[in-house]
Tab-separated table of C-alpha atoms and ligand atoms in Angstrom:
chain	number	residue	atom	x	y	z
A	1	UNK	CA	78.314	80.213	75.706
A	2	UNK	CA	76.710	76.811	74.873
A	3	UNK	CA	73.856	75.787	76.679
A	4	UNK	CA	75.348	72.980	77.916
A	5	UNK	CA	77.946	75.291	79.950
A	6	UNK	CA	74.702	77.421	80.569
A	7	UNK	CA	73.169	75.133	82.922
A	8	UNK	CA	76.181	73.628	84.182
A	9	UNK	CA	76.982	76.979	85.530
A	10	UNK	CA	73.806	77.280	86.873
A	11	UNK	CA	75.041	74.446	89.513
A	12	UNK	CA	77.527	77.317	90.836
A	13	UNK	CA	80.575	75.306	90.749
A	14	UNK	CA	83.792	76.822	93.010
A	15	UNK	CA	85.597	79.669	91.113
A	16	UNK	CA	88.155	80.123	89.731
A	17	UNK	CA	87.377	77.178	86.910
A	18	UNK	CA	87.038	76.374	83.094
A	19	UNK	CA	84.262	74.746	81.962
A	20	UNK	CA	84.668	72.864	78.112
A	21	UNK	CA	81.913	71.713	75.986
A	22	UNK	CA	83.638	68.849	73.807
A	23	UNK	CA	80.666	68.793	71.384
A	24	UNK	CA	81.999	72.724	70.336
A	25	UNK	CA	85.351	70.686	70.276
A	26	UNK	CA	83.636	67.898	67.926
A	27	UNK	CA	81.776	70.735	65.978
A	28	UNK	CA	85.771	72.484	65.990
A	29	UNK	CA	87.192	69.453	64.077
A	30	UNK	CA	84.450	68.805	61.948
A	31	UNK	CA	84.719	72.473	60.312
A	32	UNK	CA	88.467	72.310	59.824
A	33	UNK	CA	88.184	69.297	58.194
A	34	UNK	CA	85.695	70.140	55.567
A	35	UNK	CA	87.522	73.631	55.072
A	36	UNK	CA	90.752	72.461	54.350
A	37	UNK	CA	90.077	68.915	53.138
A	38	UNK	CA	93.436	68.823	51.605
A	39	UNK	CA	95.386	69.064	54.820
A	40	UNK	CA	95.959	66.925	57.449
A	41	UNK	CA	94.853	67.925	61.333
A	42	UNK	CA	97.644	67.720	63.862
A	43	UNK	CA	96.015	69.417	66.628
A	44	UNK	CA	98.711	71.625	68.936
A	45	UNK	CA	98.702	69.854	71.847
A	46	UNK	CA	100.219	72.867	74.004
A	47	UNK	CA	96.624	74.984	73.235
A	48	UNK	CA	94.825	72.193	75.962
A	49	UNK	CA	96.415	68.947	76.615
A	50	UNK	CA	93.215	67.951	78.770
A	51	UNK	CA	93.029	63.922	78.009
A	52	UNK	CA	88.831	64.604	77.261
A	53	UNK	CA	90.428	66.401	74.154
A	54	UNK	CA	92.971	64.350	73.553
A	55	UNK	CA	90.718	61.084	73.082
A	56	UNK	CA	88.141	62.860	71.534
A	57	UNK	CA	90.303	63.728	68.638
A	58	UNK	CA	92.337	60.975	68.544
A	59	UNK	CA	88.807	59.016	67.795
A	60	UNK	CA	87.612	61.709	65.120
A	61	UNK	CA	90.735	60.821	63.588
A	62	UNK	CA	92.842	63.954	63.856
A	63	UNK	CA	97.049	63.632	64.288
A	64	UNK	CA	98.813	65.468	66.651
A	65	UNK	CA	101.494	68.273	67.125
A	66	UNK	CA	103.334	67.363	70.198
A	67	UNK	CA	105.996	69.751	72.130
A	68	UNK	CA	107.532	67.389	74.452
A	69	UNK	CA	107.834	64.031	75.720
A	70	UNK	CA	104.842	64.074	78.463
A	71	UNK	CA	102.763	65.674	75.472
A	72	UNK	CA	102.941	62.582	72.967
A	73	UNK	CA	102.771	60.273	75.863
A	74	UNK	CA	99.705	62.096	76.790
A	75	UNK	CA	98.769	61.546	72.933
A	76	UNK	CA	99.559	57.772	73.273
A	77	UNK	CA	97.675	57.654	76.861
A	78	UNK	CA	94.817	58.937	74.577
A	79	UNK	CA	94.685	56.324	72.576
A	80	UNK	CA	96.747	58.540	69.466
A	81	UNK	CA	98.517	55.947	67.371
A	82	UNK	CA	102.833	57.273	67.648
A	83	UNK	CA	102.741	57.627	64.276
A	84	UNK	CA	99.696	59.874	63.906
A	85	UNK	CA	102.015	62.438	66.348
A	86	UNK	CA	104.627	64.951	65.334
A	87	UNK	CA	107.679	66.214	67.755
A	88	UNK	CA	107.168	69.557	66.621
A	89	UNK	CA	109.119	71.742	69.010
A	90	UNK	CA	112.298	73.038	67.310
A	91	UNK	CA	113.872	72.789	70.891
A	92	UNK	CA	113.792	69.477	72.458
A	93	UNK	CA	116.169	67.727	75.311
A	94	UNK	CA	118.009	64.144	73.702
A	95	UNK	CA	116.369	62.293	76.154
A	96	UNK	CA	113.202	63.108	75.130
A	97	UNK	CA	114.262	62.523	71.125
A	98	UNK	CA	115.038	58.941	72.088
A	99	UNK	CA	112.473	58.234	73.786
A	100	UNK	CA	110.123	59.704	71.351
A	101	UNK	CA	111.965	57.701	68.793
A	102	UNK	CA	111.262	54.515	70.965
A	103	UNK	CA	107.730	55.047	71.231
A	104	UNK	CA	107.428	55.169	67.124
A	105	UNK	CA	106.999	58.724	67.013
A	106	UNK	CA	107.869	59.127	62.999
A	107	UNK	CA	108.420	63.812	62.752
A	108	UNK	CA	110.680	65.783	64.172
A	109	UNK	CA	111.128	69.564	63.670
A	110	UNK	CA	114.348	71.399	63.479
A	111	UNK	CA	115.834	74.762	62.443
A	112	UNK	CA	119.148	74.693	63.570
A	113	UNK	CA	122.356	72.311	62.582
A	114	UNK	CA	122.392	71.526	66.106
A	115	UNK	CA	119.049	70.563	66.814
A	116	UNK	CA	119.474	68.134	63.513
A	117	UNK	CA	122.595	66.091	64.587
A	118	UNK	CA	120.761	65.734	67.824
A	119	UNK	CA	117.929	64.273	65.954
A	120	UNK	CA	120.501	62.195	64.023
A	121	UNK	CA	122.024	60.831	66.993
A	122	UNK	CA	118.809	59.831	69.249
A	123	UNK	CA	116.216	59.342	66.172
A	124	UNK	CA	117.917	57.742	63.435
A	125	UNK	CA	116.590	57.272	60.263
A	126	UNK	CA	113.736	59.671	61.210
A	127	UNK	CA	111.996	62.292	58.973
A	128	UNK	CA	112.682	65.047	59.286
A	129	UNK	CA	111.398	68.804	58.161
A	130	UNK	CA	112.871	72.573	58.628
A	131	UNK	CA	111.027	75.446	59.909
A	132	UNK	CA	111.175	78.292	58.109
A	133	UNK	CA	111.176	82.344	59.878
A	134	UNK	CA	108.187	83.846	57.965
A	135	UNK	CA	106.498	87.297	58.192
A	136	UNK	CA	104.054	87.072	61.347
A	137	UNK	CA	101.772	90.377	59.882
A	138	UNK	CA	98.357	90.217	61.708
A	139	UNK	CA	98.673	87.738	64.470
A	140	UNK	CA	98.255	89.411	67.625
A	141	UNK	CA	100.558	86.484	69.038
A	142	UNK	CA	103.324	86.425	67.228
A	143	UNK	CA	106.209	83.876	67.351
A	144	UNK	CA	108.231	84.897	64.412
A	145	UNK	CA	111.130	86.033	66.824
A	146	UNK	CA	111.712	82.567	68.653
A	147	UNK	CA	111.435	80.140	65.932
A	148	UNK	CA	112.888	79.492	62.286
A	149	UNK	CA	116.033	79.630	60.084
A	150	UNK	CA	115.833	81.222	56.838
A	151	UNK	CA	115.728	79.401	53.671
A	152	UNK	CA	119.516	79.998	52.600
A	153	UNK	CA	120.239	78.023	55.599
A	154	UNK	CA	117.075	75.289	55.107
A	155	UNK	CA	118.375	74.654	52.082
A	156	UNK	CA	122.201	73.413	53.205
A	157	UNK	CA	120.430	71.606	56.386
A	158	UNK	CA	117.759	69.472	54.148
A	159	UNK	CA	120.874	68.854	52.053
A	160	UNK	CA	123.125	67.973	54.765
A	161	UNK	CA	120.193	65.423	56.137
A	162	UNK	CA	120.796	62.000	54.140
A	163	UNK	CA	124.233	62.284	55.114
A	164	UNK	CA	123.729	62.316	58.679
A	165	UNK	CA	121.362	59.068	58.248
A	166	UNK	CA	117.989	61.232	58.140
A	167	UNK	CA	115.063	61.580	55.770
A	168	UNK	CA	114.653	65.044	54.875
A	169	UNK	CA	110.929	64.858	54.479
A	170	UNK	CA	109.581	68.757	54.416
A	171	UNK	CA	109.133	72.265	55.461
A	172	UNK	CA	106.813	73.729	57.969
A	173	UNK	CA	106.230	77.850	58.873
A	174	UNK	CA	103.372	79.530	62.054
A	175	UNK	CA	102.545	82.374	60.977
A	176	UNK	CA	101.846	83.844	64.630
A	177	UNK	CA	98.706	82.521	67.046
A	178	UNK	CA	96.039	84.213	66.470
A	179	UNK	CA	96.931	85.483	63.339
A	180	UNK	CA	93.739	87.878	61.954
A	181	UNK	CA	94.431	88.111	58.323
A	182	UNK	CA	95.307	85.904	55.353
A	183	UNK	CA	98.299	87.591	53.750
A	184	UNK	CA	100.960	85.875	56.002
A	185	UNK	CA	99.855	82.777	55.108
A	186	UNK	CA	99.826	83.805	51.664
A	187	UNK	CA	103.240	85.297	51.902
A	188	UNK	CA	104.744	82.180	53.328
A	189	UNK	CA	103.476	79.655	51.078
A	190	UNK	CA	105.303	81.994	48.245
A	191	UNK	CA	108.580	81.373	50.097
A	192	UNK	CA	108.790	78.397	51.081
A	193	UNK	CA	107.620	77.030	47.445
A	194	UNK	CA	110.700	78.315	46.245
A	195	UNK	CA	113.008	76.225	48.457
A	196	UNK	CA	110.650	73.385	47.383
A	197	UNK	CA	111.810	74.068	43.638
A	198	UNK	CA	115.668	74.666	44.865
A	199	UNK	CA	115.664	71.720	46.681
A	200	UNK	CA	114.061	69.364	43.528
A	201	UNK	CA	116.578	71.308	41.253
A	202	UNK	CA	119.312	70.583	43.738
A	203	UNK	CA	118.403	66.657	43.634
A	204	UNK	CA	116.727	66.697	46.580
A	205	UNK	CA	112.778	66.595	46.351
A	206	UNK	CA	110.790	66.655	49.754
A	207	UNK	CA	107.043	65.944	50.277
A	208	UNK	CA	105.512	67.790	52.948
A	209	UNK	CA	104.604	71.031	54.076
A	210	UNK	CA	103.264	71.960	57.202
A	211	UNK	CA	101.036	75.651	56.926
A	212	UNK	CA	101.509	75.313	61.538
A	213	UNK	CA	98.634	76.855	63.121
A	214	UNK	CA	97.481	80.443	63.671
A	215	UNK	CA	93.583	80.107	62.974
A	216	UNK	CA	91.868	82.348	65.289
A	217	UNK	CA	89.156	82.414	67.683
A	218	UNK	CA	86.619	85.430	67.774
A	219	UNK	CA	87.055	87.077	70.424
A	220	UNK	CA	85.507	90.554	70.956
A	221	UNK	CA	86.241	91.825	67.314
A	222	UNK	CA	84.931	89.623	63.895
A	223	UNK	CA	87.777	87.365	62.101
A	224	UNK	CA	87.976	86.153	59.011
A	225	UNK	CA	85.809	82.505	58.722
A	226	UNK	CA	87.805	79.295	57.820
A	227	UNK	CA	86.526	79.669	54.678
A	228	UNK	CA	88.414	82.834	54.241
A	229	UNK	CA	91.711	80.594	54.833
A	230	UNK	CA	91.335	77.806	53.692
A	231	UNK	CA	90.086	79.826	49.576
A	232	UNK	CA	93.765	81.886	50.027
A	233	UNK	CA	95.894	79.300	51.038
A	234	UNK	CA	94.247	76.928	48.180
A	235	UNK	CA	94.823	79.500	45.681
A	236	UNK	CA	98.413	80.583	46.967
A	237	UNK	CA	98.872	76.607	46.758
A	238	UNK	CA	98.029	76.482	42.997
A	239	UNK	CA	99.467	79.475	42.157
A	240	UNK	CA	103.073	78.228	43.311
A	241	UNK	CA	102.981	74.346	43.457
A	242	UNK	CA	100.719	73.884	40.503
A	243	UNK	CA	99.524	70.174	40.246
A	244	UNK	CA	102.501	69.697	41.954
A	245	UNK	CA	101.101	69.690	45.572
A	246	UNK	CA	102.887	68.437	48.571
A	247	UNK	CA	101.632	66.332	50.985
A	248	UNK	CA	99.699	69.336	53.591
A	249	UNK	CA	99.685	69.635	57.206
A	250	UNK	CA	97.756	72.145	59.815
A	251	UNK	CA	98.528	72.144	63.347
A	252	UNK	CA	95.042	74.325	64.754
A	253	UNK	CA	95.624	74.886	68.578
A	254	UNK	CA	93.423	78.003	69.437
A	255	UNK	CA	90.911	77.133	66.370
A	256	UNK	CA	90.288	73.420	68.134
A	257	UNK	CA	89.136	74.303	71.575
A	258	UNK	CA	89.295	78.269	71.979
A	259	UNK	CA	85.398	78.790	71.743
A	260	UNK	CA	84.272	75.434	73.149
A	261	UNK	CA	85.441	77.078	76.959
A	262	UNK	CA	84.307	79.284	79.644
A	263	UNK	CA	85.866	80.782	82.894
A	264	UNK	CA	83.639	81.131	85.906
A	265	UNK	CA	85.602	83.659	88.086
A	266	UNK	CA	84.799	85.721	91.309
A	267	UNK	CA	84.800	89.508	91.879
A	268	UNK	CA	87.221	89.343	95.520
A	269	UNK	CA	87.352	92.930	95.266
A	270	UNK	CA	85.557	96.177	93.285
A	271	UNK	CA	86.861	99.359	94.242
A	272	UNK	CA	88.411	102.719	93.341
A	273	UNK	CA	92.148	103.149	94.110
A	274	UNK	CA	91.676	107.219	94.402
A	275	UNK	CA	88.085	108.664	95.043
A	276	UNK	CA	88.098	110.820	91.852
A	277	UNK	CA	89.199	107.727	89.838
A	278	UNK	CA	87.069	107.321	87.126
A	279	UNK	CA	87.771	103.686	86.896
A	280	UNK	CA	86.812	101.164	89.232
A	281	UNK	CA	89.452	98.402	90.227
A	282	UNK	CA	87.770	95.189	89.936
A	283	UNK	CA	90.294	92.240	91.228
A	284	UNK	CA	89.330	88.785	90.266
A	285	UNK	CA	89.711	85.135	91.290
A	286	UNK	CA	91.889	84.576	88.175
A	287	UNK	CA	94.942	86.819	86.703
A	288	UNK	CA	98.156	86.445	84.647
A	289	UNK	CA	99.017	83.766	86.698
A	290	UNK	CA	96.359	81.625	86.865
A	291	UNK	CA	95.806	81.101	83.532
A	292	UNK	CA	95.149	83.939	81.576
A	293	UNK	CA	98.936	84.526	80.528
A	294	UNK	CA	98.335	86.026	77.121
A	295	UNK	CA	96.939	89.050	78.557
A	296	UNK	CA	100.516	90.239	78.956
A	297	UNK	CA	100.879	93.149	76.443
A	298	UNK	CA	97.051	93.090	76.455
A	299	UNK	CA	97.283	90.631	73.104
A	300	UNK	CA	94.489	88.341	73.474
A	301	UNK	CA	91.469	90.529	74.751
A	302	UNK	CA	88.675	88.033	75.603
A	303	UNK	CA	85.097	89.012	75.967
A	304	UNK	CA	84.297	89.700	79.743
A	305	UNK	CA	80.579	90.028	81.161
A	306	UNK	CA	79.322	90.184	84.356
A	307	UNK	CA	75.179	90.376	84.252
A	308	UNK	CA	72.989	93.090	83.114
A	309	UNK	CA	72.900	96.566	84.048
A	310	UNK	CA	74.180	99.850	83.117
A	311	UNK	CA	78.179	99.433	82.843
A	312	UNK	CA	81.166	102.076	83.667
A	313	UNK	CA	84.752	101.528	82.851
A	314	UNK	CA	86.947	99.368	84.363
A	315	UNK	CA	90.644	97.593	85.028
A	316	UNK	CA	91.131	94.151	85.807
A	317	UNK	CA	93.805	92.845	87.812
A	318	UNK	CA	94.390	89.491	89.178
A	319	UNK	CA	94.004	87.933	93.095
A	320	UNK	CA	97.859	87.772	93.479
A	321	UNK	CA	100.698	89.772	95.259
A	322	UNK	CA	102.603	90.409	91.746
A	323	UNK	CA	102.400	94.507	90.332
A	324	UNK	CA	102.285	92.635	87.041
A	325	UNK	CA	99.312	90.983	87.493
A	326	UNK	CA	96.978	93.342	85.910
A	327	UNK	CA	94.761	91.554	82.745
A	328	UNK	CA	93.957	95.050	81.061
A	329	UNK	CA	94.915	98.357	81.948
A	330	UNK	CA	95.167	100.051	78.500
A	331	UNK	CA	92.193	98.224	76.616
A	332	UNK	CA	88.815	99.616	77.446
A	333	UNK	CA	86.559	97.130	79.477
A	334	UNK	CA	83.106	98.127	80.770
A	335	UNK	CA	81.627	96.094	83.674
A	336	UNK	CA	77.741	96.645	85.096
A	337	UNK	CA	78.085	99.372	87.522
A	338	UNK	CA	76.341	97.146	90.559
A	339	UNK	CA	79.202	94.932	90.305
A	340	UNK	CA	80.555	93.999	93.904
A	341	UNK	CA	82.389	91.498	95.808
A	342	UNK	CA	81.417	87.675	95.459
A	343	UNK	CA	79.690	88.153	92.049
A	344	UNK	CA	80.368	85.780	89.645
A	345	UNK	CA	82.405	87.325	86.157
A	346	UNK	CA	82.506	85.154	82.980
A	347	UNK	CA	85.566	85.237	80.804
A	348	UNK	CA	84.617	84.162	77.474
A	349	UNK	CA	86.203	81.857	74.892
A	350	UNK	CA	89.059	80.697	76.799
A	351	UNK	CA	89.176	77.378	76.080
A	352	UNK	CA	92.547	77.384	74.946
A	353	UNK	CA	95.814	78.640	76.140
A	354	UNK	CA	94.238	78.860	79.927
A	355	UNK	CA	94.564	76.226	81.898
A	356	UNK	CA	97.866	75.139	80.073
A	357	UNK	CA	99.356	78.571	81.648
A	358	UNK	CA	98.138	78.178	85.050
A	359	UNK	CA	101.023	78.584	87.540
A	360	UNK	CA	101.262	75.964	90.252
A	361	UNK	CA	100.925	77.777	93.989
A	362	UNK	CA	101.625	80.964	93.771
A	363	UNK	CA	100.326	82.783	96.451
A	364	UNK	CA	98.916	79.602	97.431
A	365	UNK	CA	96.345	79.379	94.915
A	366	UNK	CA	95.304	76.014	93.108
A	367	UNK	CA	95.470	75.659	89.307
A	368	UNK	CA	92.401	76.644	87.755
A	369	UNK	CA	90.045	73.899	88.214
A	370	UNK	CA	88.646	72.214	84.906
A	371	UNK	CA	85.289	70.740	83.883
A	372	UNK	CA	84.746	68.684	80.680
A	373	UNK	CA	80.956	68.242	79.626
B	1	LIG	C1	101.556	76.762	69.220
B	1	LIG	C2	101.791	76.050	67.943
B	1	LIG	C3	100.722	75.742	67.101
B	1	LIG	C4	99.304	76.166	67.382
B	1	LIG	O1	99.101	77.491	67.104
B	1	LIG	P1	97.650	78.151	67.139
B	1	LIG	O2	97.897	79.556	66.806
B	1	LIG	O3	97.095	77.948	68.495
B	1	LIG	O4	96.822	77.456	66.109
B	1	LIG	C5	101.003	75.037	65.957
B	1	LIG	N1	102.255	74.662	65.641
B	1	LIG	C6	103.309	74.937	66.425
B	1	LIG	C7	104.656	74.486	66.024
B	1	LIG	C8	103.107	75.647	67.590
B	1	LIG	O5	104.154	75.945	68.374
């Protein structure tokens, strides 16, 4: 926790809320930059859309990965130039491609023929670029399932593109959010470099590649530094593209603002379910629902304190009235032993994918509240 976030907790703000230090955000940027100098930063919009962000790194000069047609407006609101933004949902509504289109927006992502004439018929003359399916190994958020086409069927798309009045401008790949490990990346550069070749042997030479996002935060266990990236992706670069290097694009969500955030939560209830329990039920403020979605499958384990003392095991389960609503179960968390109702419980790191998640009334509660410093 920064000490800015330090003492503004110390003014006991109203729980449940996330509190965001922008200089970590600054400090975020600053350090992608200078370890991938050769790409450019489109920040993933969906990871915190908060407008302190969004003008923040629309100043430092980063682009921006935008899912939707409120996000690049929020982008634009932000002071983002449209085309410094990317529509880079493979799913989007015509409406939105139009007005998208209208606005200046230059990128658009696809990975189906459908999705393509739709771009064709609301974005004309845009560029264009196919995501590829690629091997998600090591993210512990994967997205390989949802997303992609493979590069048999790239290949006929990108070729089918000039005809339909587009400009078939590149190829993008996510290895999986919070991906822990450098062989996917590694892996997918491999591929994808040979549809760069097919398509310049086929007549058909595109420019760009976009690596998506997938750098990770540190939670509770150690990940691989930038660094660590930014040397194997370099080198997988070289090895396949020679001094023939496309144009290069990240798109860092959890990387940007993941670390720069903190929950405040409550304890509303510490108890044990059966008197020989071993575990202690502790129920916050905050659960699956408001906020802290990618607990589900326990995938994103964020680190959890609670003050000092001697600690005893513990599951945590959110305020609502939903049997689903239990944060971890399975993983081991240990919580100080004094804990009790009304003490305050820090969830760590959650400066992205939180308050983008919160649900809107359920159980009458309020989206989590948010504080930029
Ligand atoms: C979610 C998303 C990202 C950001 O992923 P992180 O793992 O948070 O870096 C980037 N690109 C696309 C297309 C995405 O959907």
């Amino acid at each position: 926790m920064t000490p800015k976030i330090a003492s503004f907790l110390a003014s006991h703000p109203a729980t449940p809320c996330l509190v965001l230090d922008l200089d970590q955000v600054a400090e975020n940027f600053a350090r992608l930059r200078a370890a991938l100098p050769e790409a450019a930063i489109y920040y993933a919009v969906k990871a915190n859309p908060a407008p302190q962000i969004l003008r923040l790194l629309a100043q430092a000069g980063s682009c921006f990965d935008a899912a939707s047609l409120p996000e690049i407006e929020a982008c634009l609101a932000a002071g983002a130039k449209a085309e410094a933004i990317s529509f880079g949902n493979t799913v989007k509504k015509p409406s939105a491609i139009a007005a998208a289109h209208a606005h200046g927006v230059p990128l658009y992502a696809f990975d189906s023929a459908e999705e393509l004439e739709k771009i064709a018929a609301h974005a004309p003359g845009a560029k264009i670029y196919c995501r590829i399916a690629v091997n998600n190994v090591g993210a512990e958020w994967p997205l390989s399932k949802k997303f992609g086409t493979t590069l048999e069927k790239a290949k006929a798309l990108m070729l089918a593109a000039p005809g339909l009045g587009l400009v078939p401008h590149g190829l993008s790949f996510h290895v999986g959010s919070q991906q822990t490990g450098t062989l996917a990346y590694e892996l997918a550069i491999a591929e994808v470099a040979m549809l760069f070749t097919d398509l310049k042997n086929a007549g058909l030479p595109v420019q760009m590649l976009n690596l998506g996002g997938g750098f990770p935060t540190r939670y509770q266990e150690d990940v691989p530094e930038h660094d660590a990236f930014s040397t194997a992706i370099m080198a997988a670069m070289r090895q396949h593209f020679g001094n023939d290097l496309p144009d290069m694009l990240i798109e860092p969500g959890r990387a940007m603002v993941g670390n720069a955030g903190v929950v405040a939560a409550e304890a509303v209830l510490v108890c044990r379910r059966m008197p020989e329990d071993e575990r202690r039920w502790v129920y916050l403020d905050i659960g699956r629902f408001g906020g802290l979605a990618e607990t589900e499958g326990e995938a994103i384990r964020y680190r959890i304190t609670a003050g000092e003392g001697a600690t005893g095991p513990v599951v945590l389960a959110g305020p609502s009235c939903d049997g689903v609503d239990v944060m971890y179960e399975k993983t081991p968390y240990q919580l100080p032993l004094g804990l009790k109702s009304g003490d305050t419980v820090l969830i760590h790191d959650t400066g992205a994918y939180v308050t983008s998640y919160a649900s809107q009334n359920f159980n009458g509660f309020a989206p989590l509240a948010e504080y930029y410093i």
